PDB file of C-alpha atoms in Angstrom:
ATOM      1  CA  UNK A   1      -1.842 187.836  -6.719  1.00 48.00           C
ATOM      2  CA  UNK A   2      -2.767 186.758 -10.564  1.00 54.00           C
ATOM      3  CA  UNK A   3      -3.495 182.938 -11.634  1.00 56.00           C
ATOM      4  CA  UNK A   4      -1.416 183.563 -15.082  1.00 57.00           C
ATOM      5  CA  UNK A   5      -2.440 180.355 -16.714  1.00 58.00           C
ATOM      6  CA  UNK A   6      -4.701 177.337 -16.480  1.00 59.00           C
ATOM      7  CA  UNK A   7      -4.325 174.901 -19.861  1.00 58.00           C
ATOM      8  CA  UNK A   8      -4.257 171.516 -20.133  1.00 57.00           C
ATOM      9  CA  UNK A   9      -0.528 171.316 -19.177  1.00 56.00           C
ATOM     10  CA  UNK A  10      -1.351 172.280 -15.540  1.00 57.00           C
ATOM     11  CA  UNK A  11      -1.413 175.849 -13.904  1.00 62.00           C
ATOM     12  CA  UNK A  12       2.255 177.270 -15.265  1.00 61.00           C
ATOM     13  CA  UNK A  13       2.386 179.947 -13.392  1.00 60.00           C
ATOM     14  CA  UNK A  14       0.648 181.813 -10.090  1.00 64.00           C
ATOM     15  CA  UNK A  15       2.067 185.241  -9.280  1.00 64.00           C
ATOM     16  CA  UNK A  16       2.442 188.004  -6.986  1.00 64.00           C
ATOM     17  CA  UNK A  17       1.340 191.792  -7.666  1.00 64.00           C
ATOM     18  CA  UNK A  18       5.288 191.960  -9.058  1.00 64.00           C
ATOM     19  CA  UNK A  19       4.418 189.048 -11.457  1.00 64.00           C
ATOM     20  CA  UNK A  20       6.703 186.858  -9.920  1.00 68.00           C
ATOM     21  CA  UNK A  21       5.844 183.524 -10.110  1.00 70.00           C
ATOM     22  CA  UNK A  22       5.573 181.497  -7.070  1.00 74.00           C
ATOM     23  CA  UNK A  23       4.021 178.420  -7.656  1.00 79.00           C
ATOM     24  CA  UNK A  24       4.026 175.697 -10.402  1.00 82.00           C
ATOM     25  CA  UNK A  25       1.834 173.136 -11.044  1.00 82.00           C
ATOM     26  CA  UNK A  26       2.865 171.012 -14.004  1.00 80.00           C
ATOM     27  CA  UNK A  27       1.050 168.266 -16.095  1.00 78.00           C
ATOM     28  CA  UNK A  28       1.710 165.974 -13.824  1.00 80.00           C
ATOM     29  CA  UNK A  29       0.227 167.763 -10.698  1.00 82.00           C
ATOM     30  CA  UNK A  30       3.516 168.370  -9.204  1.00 85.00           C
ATOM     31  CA  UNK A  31       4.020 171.302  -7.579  1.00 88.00           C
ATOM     32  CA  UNK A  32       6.944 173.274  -7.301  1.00 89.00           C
ATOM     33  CA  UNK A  33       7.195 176.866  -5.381  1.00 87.00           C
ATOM     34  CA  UNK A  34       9.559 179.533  -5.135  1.00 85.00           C
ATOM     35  CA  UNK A  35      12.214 179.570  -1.719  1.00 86.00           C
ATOM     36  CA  UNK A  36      11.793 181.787   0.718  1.00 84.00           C
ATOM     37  CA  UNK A  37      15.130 183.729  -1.162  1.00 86.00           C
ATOM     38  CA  UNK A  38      13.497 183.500  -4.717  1.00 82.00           C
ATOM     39  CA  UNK A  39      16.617 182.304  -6.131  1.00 88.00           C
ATOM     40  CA  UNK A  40      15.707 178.818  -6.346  1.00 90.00           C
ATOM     41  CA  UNK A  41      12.813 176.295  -6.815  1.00 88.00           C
ATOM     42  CA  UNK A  42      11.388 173.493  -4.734  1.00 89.00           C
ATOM     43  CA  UNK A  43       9.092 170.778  -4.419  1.00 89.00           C
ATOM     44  CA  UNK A  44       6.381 171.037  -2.336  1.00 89.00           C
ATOM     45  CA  UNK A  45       4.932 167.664  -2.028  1.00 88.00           C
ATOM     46  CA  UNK A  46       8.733 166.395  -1.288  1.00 88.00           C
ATOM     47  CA  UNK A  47       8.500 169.014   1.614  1.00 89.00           C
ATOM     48  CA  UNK A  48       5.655 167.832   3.114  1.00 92.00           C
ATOM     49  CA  UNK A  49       5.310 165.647   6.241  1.00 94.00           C
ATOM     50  CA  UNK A  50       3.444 162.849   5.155  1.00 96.00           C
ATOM     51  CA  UNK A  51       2.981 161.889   8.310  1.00 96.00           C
ATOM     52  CA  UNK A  52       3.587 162.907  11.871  1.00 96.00           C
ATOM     53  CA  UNK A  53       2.249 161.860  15.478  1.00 96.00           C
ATOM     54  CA  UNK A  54       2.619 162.607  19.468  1.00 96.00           C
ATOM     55  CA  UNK A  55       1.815 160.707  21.421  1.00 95.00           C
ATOM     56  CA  UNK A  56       1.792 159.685  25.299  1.00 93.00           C
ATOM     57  CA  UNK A  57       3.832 156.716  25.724  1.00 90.00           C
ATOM     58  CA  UNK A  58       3.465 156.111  29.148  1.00 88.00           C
ATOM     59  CA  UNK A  59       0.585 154.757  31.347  1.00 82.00           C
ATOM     60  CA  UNK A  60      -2.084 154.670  28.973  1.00 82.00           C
ATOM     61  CA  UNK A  61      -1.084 154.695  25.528  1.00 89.00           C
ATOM     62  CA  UNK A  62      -2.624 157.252  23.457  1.00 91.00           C
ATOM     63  CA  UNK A  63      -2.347 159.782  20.728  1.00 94.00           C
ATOM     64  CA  UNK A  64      -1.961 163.603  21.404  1.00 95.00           C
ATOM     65  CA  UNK A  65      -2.342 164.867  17.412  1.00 95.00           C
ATOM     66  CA  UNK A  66      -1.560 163.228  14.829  1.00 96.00           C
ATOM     67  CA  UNK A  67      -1.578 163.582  10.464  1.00 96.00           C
ATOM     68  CA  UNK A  68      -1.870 160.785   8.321  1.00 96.00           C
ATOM     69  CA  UNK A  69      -1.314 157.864  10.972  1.00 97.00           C
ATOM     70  CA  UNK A  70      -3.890 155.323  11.158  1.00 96.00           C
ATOM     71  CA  UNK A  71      -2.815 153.388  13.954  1.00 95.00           C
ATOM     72  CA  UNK A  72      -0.899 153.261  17.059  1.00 95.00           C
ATOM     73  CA  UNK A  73       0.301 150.086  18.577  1.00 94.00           C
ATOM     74  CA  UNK A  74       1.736 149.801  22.299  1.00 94.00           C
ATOM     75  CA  UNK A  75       3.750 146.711  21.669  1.00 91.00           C
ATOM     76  CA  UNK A  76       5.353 146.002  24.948  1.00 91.00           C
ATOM     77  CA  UNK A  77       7.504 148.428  27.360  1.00 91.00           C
ATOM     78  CA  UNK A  78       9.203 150.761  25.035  1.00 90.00           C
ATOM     79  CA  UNK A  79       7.759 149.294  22.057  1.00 90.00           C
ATOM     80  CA  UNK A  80       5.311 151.369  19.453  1.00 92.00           C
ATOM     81  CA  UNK A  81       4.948 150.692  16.021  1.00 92.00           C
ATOM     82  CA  UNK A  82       2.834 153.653  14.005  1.00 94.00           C
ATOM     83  CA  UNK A  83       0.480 152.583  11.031  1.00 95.00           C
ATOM     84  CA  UNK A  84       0.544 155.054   8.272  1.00 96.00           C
ATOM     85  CA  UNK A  85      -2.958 156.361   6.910  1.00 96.00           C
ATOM     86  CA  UNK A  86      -1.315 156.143   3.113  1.00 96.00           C
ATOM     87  CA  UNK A  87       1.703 153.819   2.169  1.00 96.00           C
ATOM     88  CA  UNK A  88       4.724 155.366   0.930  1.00 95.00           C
ATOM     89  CA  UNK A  89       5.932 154.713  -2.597  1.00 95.00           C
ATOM     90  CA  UNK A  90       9.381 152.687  -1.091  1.00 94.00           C
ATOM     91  CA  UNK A  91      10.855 152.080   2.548  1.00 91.00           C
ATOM     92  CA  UNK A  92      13.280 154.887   1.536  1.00 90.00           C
ATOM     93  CA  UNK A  93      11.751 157.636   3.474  1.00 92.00           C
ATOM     94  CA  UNK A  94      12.963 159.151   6.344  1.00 91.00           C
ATOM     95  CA  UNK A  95      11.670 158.494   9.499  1.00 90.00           C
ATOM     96  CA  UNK A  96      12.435 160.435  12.735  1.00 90.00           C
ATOM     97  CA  UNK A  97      11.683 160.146  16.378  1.00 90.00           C
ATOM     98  CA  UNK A  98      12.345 162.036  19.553  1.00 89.00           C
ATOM     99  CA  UNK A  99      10.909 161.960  22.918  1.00 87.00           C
ATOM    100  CA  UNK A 100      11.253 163.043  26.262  1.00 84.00           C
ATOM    101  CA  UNK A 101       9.982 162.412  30.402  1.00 80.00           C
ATOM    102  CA  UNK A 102      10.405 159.394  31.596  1.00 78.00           C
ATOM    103  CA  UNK A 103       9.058 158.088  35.245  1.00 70.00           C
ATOM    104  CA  UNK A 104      11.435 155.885  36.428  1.00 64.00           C
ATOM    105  CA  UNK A 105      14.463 157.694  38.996  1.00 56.00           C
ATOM    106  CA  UNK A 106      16.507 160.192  37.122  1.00 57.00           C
ATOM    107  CA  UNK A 107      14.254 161.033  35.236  1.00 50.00           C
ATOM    108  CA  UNK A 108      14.973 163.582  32.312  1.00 51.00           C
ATOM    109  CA  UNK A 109      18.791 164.268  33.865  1.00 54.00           C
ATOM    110  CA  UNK A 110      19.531 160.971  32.353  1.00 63.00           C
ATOM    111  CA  UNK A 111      19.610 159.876  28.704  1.00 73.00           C
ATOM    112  CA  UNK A 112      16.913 159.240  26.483  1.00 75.00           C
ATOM    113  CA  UNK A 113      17.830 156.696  23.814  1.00 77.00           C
ATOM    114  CA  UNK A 114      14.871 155.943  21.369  1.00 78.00           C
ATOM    115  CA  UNK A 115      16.030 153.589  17.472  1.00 76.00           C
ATOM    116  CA  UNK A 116      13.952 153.174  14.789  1.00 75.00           C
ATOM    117  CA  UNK A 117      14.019 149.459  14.015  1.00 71.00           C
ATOM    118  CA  UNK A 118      12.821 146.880  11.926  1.00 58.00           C
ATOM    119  CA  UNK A 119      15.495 145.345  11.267  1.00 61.00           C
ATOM    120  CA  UNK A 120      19.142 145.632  11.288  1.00 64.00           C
ATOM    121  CA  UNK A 121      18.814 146.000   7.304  1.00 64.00           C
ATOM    122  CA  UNK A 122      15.816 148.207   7.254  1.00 66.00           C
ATOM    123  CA  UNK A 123      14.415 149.825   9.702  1.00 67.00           C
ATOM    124  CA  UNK A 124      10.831 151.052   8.007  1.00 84.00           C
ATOM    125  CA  UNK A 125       8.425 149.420   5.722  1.00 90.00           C
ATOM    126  CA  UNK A 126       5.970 151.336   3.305  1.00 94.00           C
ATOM    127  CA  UNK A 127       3.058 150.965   5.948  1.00 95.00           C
ATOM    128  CA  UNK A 128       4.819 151.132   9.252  1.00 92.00           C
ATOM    129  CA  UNK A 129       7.518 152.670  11.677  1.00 90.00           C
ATOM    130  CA  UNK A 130       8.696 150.703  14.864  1.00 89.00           C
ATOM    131  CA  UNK A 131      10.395 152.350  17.549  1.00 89.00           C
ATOM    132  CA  UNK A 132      11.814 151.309  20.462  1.00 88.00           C
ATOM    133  CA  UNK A 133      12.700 153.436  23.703  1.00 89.00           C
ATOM    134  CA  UNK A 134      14.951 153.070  26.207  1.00 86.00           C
ATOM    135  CA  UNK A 135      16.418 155.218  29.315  1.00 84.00           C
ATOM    136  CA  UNK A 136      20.719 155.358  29.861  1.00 80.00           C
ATOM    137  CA  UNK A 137      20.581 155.711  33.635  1.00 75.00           C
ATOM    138  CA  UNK A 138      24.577 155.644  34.796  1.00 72.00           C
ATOM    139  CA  UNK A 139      25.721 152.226  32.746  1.00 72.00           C
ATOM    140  CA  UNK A 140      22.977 150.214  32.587  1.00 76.00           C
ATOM    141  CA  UNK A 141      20.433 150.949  29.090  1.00 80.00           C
ATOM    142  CA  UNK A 142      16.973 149.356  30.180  1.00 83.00           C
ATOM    143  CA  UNK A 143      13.779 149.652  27.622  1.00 87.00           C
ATOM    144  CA  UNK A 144      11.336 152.563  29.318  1.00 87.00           C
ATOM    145  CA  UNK A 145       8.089 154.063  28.324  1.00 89.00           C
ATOM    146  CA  UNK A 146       8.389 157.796  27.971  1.00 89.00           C
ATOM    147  CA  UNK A 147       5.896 160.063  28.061  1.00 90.00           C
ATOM    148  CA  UNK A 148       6.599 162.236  24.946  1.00 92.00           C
ATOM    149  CA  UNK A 149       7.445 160.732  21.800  1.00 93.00           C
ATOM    150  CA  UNK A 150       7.122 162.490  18.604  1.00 94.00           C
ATOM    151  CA  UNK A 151       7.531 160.838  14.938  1.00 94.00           C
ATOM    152  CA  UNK A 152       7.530 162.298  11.802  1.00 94.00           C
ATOM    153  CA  UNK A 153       8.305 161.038   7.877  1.00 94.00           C
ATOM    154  CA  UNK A 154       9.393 162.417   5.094  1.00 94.00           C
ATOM    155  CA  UNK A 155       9.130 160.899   1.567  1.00 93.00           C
ATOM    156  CA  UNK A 156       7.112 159.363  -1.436  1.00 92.00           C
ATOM    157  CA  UNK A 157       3.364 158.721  -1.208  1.00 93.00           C
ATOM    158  CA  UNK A 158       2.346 155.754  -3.353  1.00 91.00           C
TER     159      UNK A 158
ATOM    160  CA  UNK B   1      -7.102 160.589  15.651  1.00 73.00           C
ATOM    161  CA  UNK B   2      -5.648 156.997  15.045  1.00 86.00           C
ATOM    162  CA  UNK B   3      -6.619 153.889  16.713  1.00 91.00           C
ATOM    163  CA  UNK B   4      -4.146 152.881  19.414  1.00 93.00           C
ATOM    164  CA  UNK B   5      -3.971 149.094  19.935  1.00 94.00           C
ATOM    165  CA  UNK B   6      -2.491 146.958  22.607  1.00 95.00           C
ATOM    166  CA  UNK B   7      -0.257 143.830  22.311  1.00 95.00           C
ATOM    167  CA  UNK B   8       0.536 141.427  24.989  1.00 95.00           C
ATOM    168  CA  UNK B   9       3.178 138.856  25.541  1.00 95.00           C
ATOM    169  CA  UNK B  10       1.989 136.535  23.240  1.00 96.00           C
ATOM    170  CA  UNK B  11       1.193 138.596  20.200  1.00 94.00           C
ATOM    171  CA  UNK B  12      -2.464 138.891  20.529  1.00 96.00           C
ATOM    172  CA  UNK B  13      -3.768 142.479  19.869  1.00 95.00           C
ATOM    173  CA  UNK B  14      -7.275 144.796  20.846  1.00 96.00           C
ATOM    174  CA  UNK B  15      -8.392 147.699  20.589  1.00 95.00           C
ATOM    175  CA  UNK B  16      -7.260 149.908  23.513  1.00 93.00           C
ATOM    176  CA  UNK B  17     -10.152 151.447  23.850  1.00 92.00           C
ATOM    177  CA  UNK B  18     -12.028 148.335  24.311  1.00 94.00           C
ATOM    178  CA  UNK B  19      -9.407 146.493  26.780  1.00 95.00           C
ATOM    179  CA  UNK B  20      -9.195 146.355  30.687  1.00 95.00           C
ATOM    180  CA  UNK B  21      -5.711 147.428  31.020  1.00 94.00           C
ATOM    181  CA  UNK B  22      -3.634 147.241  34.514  1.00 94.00           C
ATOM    182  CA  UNK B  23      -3.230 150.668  36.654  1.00 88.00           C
ATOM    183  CA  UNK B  24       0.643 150.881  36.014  1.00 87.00           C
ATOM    184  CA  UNK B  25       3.316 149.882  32.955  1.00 91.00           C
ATOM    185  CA  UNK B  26       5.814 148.069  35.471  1.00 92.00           C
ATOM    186  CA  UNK B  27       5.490 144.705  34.656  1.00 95.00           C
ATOM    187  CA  UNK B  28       4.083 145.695  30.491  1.00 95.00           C
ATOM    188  CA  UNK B  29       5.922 142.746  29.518  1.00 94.00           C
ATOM    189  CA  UNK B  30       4.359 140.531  31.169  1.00 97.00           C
ATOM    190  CA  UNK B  31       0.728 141.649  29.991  1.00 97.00           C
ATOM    191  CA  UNK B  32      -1.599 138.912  28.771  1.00 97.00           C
ATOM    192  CA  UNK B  33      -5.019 139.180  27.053  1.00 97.00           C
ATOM    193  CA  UNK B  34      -7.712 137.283  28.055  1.00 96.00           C
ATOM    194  CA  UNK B  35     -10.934 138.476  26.341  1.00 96.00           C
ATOM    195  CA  UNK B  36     -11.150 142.300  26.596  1.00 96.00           C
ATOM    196  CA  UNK B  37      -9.080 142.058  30.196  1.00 97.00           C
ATOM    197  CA  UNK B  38      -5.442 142.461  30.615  1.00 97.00           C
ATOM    198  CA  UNK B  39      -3.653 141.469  33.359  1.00 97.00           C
ATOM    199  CA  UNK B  40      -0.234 140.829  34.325  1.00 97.00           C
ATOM    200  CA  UNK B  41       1.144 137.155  34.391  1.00 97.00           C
ATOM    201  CA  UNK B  42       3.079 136.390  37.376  1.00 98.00           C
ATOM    202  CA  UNK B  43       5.606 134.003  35.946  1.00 97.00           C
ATOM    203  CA  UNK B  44       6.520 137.007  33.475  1.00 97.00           C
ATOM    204  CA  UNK B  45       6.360 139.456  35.628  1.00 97.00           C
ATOM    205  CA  UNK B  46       8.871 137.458  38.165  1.00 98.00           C
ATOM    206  CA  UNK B  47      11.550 137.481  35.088  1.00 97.00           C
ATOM    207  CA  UNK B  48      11.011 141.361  34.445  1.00 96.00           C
ATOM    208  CA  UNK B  49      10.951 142.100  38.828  1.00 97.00           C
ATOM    209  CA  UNK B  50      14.472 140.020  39.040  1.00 97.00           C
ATOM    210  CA  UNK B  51      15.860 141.710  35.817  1.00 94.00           C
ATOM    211  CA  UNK B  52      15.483 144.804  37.079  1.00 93.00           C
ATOM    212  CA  UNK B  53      16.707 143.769  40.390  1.00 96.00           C
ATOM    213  CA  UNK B  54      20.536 142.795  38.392  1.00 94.00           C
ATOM    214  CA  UNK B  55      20.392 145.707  36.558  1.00 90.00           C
ATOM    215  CA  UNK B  56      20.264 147.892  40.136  1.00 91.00           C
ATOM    216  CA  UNK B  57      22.657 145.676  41.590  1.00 94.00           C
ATOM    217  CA  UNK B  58      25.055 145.686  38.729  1.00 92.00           C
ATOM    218  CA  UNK B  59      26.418 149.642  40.100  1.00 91.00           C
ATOM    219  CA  UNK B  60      26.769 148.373  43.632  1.00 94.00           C
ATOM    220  CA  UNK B  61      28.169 145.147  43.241  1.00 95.00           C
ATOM    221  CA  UNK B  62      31.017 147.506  41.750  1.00 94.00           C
ATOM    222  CA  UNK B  63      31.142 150.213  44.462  1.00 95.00           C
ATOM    223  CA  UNK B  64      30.892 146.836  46.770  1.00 95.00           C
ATOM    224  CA  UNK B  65      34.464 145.632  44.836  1.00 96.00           C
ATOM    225  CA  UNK B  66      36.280 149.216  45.707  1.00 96.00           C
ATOM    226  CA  UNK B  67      35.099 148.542  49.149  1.00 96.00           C
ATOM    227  CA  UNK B  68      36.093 145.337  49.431  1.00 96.00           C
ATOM    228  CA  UNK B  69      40.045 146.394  47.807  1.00 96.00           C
ATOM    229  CA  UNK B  70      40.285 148.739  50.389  1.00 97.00           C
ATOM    230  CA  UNK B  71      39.603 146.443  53.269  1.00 96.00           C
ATOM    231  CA  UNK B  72      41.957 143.728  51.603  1.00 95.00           C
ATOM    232  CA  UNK B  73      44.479 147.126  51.305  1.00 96.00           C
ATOM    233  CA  UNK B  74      43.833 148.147  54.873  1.00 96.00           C
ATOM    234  CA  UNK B  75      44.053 144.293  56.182  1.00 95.00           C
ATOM    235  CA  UNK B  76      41.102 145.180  57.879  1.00 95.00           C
ATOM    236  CA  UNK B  77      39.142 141.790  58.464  1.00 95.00           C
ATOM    237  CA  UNK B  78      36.113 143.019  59.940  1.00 96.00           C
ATOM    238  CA  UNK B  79      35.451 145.426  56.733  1.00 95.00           C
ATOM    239  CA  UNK B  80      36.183 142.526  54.805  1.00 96.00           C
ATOM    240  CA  UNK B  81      33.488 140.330  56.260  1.00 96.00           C
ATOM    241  CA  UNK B  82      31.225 142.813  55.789  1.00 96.00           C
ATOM    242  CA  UNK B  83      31.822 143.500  52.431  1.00 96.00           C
ATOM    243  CA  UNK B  84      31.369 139.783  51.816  1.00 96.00           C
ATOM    244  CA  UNK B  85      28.044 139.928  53.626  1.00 96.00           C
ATOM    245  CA  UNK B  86      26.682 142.706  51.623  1.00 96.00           C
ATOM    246  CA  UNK B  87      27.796 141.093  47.924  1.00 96.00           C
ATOM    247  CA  UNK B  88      26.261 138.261  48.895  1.00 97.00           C
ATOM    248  CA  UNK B  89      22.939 139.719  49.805  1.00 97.00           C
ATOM    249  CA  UNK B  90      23.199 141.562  46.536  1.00 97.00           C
ATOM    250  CA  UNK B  91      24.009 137.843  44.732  1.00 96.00           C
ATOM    251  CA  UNK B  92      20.942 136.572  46.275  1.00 96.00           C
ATOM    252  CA  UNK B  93      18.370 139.023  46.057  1.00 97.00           C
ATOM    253  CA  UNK B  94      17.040 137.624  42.619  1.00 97.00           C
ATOM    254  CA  UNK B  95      16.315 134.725  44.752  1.00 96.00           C
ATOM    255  CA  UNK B  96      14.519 135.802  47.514  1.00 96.00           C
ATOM    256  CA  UNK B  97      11.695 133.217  48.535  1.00 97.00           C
ATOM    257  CA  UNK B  98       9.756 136.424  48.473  1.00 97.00           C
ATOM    258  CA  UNK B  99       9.429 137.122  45.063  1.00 97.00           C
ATOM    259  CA  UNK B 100       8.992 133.281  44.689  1.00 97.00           C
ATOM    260  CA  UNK B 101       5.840 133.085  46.684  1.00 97.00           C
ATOM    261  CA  UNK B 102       5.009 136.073  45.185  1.00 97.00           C
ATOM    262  CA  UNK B 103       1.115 135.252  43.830  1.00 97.00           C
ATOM    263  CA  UNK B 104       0.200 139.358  43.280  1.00 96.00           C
ATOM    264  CA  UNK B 105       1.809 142.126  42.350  1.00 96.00           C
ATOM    265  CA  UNK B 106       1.742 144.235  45.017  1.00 96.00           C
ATOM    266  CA  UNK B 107       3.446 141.281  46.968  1.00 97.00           C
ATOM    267  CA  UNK B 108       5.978 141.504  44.048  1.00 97.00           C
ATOM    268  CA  UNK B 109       6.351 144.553  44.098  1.00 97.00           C
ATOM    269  CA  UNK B 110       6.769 144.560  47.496  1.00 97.00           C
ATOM    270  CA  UNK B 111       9.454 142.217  47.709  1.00 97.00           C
ATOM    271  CA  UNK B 112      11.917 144.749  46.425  1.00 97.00           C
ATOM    272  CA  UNK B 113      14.419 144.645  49.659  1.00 96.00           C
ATOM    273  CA  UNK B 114      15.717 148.325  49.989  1.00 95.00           C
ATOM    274  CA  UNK B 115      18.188 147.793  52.383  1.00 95.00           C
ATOM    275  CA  UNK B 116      19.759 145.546  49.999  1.00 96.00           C
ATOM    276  CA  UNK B 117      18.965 147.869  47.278  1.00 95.00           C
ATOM    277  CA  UNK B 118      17.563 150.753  48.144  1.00 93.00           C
ATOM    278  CA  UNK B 119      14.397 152.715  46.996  1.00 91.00           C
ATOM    279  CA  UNK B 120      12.293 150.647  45.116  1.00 93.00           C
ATOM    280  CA  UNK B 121      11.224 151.708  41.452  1.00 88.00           C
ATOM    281  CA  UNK B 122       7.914 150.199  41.739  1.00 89.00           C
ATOM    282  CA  UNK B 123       7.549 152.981  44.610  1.00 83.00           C
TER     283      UNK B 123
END
């Protein structure tokens, strides 16, 4: 592995023992790396998970691991809103969610139903996810604390 | 790790790690802060007990209908009455003087009448 250049324009290239470059950072500290393939490029700060969390939803509330999340809030029953460590740029990031083992009869042989909200317009804001949970047992859809949930999101740091 | 915080029914937040919290998330809804204790309020917790008692009923008022059809096909009076009986019991379980005089929740809880409608989640 050979660091081919360091200037003031940013590291342009860092290579293998075939001198094939594999990572580029530019001027403007973005950094952009080789797919697994070779045939293309990609962004790795755009590939990051800027933040991610488990945590246990049920009884007491509380936070398995977690990366760049500040905050957990147990708002009511099936209700959780997750404070990022750093804002993102915009509330266009993606946000994801899934979770698992719920308590009440049925238990995971019935549906697991969990929405990120805000609102109806926007679910996220630059500091924040809320999520809601709920359990499907036959008809009825009732709010329900699991005891997995998992979030993740993808996107722009401020 | 990240701080995990508590909100009640009314808004107001703490710390989790600082807070009192109750034993069991049946009645979370109905959680109320009162300095660093939380502890269920009975008038909330009433709504959330009698909620979940029409969402259990909701199924067996339904397989209570068939029933019923099948008497009224059948002609069969006695199956009728009985029928009746039971969808009225299931009518007026949310207002069972039980949960009324309910003033803890284990008396709440134990309200639930399974032979009206069966095992009780807060089991």
């Amino acid at each position: 592995m050979a660091l081919t250049k360091i200037g003031k324009e940013g590291i342009t290239g860092i290579s293998n023992s075939s001198d094939a470059t594999f990572l580029t950072v530019d001027s403007s500290e973005q950094a952009v790396i080789k797919s697994e393939g070779g045939a293309v490029t990609t962004s790795l700060q755009q590939g990051l998970a800027k933040a991610w969390v488990n945590f246990n939803g049920a009884g007491t509330i509380a936070t398995r691991d977690s990366l760049g999340v500040s905050g957990l809030t147990d708002t009511t029953t099936g209700s959780y809103a997750v404070a990022f460590t750093n804002s993102f740029a915009n509330t266009n990031y993606a946000g994801s969610a899934g979770l698992c083992g719920f308590s009440d009869a049925g238990g995971e042989s019935n549906s697991p139903v969990v929405m990120l909200t805000r609102s109806q317009s926007n679910p996220f804001t630059t500091g924040d996810i809320d999520i809601i949970t709920a359990q499907r047992i036959g008809t009825a859809i009732s709010f329900a604390d699991p005891e997995y949930v998992a979030i993740s999101a993808n996107g722009d740091l401020a | 790790m990240a701080t995990t915080y508590i909100v009640d029914k009314d808004g107001n937040q703490i710390d989790a790690s600082s807070a009192t919290v109750p034993s069991d998330r049946h009645f979370r809804g109905a959680w109320s802060l009162s300095g660093s204790v939380i502890s269920e309020d009975m008038t909330a917790a009433k709504v959330i007990f009698k909620d979940k008692i029409r969402e259990v009923r909701a199924p067996l008022l339904d397989a209570e209908d068939v029933v019923y059809m099948k008497a009224l096909e059948a002609d069969d009076a006695d199956a009728k009455a009985a029928s009746v009986t039971k969808k009225g019991k299931l009518r007026d379980a949310p207002a069972a003087s039980a949960i009324t005089n309910a003033d803890t929740i284990a008396k709440l809880k134990a309200a639930w009448d399974t032979s009206v409608l069966g095992d009780s989640p807060y089991a």
